[in-house]
CSV table of C-alpha atoms in Angstrom, one decimal:
chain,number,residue,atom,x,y,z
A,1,UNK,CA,-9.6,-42.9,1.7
A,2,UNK,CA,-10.0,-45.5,-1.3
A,3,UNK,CA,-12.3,-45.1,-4.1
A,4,UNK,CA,-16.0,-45.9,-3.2
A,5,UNK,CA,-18.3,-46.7,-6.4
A,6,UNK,CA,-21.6,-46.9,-6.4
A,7,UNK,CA,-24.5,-46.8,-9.4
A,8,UNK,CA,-27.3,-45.2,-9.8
A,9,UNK,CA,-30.4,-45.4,-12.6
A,10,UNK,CA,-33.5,-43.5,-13.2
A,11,UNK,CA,-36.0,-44.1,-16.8
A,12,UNK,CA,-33.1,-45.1,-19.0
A,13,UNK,CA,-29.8,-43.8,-17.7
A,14,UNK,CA,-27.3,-45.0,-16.1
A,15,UNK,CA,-24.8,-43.2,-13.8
A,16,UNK,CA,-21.9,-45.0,-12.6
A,17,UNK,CA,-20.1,-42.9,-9.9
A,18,UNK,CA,-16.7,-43.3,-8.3
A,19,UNK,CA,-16.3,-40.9,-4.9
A,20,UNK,CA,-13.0,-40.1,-3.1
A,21,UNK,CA,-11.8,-37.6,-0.7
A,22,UNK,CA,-11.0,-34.1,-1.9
A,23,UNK,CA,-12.2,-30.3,-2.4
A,24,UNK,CA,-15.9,-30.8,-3.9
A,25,UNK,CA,-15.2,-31.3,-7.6
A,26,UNK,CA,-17.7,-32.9,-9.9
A,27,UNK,CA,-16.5,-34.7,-13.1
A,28,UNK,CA,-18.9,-36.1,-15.5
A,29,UNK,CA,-17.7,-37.6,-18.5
A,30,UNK,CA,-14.5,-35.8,-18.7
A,31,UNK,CA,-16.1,-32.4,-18.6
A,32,UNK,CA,-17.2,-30.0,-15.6
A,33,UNK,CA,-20.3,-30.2,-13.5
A,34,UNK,CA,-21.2,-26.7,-14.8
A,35,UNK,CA,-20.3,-27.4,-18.5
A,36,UNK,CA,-22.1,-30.9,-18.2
A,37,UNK,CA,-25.4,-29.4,-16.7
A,38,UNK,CA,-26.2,-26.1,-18.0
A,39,UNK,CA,-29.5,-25.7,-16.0
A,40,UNK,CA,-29.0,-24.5,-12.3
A,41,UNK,CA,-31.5,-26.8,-11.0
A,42,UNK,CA,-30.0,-29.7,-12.7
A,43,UNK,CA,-27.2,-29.3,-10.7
A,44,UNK,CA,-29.2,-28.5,-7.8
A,45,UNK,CA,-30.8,-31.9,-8.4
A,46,UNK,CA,-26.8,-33.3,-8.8
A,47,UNK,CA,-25.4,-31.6,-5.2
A,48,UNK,CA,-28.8,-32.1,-3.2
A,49,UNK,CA,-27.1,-35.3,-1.8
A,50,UNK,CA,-24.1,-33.6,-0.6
A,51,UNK,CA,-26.5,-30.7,0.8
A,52,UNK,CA,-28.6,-33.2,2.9
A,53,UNK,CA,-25.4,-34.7,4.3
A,54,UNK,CA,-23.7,-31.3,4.8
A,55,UNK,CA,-20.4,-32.7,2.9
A,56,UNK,CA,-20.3,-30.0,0.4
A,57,UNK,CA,-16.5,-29.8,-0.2
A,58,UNK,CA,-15.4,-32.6,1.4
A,59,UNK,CA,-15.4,-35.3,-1.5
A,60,UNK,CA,-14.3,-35.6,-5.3
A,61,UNK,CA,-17.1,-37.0,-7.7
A,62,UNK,CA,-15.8,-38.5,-11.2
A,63,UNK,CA,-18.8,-39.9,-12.8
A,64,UNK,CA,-19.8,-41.8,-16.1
A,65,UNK,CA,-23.3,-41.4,-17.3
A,66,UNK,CA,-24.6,-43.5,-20.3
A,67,UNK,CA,-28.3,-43.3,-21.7
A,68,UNK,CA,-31.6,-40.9,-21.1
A,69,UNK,CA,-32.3,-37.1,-21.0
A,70,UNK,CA,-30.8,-34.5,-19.3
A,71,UNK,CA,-33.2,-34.4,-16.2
A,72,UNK,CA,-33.0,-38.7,-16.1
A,73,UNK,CA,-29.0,-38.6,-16.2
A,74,UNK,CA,-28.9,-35.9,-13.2
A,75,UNK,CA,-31.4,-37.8,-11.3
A,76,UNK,CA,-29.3,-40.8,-11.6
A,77,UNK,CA,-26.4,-38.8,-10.2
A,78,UNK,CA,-28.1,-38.1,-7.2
A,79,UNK,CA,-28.7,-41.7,-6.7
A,80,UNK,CA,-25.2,-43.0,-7.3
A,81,UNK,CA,-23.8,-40.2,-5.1
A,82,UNK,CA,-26.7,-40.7,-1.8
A,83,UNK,CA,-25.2,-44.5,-2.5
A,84,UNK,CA,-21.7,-44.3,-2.7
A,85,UNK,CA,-22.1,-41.2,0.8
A,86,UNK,CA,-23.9,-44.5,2.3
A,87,UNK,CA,-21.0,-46.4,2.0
A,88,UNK,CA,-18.3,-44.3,3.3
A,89,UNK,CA,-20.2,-43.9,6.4
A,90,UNK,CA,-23.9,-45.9,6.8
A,91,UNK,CA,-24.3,-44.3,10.6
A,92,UNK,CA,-23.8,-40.6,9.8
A,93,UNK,CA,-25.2,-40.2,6.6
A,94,UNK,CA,-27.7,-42.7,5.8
A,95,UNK,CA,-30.9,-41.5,8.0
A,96,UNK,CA,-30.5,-38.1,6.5
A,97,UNK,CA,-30.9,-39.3,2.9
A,98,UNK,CA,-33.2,-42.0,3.6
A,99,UNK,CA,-35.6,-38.8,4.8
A,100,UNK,CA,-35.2,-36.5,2.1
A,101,UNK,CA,-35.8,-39.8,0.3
A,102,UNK,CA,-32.8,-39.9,-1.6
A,103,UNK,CA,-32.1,-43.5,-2.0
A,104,UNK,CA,-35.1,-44.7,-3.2
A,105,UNK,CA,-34.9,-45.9,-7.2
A,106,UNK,CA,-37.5,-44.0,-9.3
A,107,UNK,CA,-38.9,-47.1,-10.5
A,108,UNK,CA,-41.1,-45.4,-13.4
A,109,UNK,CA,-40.3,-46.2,-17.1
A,110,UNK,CA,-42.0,-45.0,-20.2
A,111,UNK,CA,-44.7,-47.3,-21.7
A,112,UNK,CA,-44.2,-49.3,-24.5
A,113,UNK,CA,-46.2,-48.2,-27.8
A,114,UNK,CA,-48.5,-50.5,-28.8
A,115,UNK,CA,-49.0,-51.3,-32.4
A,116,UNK,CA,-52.3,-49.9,-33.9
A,117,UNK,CA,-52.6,-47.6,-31.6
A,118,UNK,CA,-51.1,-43.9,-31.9
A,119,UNK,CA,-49.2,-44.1,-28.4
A,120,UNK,CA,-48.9,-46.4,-25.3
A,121,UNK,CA,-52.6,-45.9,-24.2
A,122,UNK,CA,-54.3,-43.2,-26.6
A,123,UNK,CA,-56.1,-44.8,-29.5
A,124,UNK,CA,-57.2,-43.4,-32.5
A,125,UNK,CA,-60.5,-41.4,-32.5
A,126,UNK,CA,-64.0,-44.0,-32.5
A,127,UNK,CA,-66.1,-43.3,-35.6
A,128,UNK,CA,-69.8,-45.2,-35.1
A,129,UNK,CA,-70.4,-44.4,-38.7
């Protein structure tokens, strides 16, 4: 099988993930899925794709990620990997994660602080007099 690549954002990170055949392995960065994500439901968040599919073992992951939080970079993952599963086989695997909603780009950003103002929509407290 060749290499399928695939990307995947979510608030400001970007994940750029490159799948191949193999025994389940999850490189991010040049470290291990368990050294890269220390919280289990991190990389609960990471394999959920594989779990929806039932492919757990089957393919390699070697990922980049770039940008964001912890929580924004795994979500990411998730989104390059239900991608890049889509592309090795549309018919088998795509109605699965299109259920459990899995390739659908979490559009949501922060908000822009405005100047004057304390945060993006609180302003300071009113005094009449």
């Amino acid at each position: 099988m060749k290499v399928v690549n695939a990307l995947g954002r979510r608030k400001s990170a970007v994940a750029r993930v490159y799948l191949t055949s193999g025994n389940g392995t999850v490189t991010i960065n040049g470290r291990d899925l368990n050294d890269y994500f220390k919280e289990d439901t991190l990389r609960y968040v990471v394999l959920q794709a594989f779990e929806v599919t039932g492919t757990q073992a089957q393919f390699d992951i070697k990922a980049n990620l770039d940008g964001g939080g912890t929580k924004g970079q795994a979500e990411a993952l998730r989104l390059g990997i239900a991608r890049a599963l889509c592309e090795v086989d549309k018919e088998a695997y795509r109605s699965a994660l299109k259920a459990a909603g899995l390739l659908t780009r979490d559009a949501r950003e922060v908000e822009r602080k405005k100047p004057g103002q304390p945060g993006a929509r609180r302003r300071f407290q009113f005094s009449k007099r």
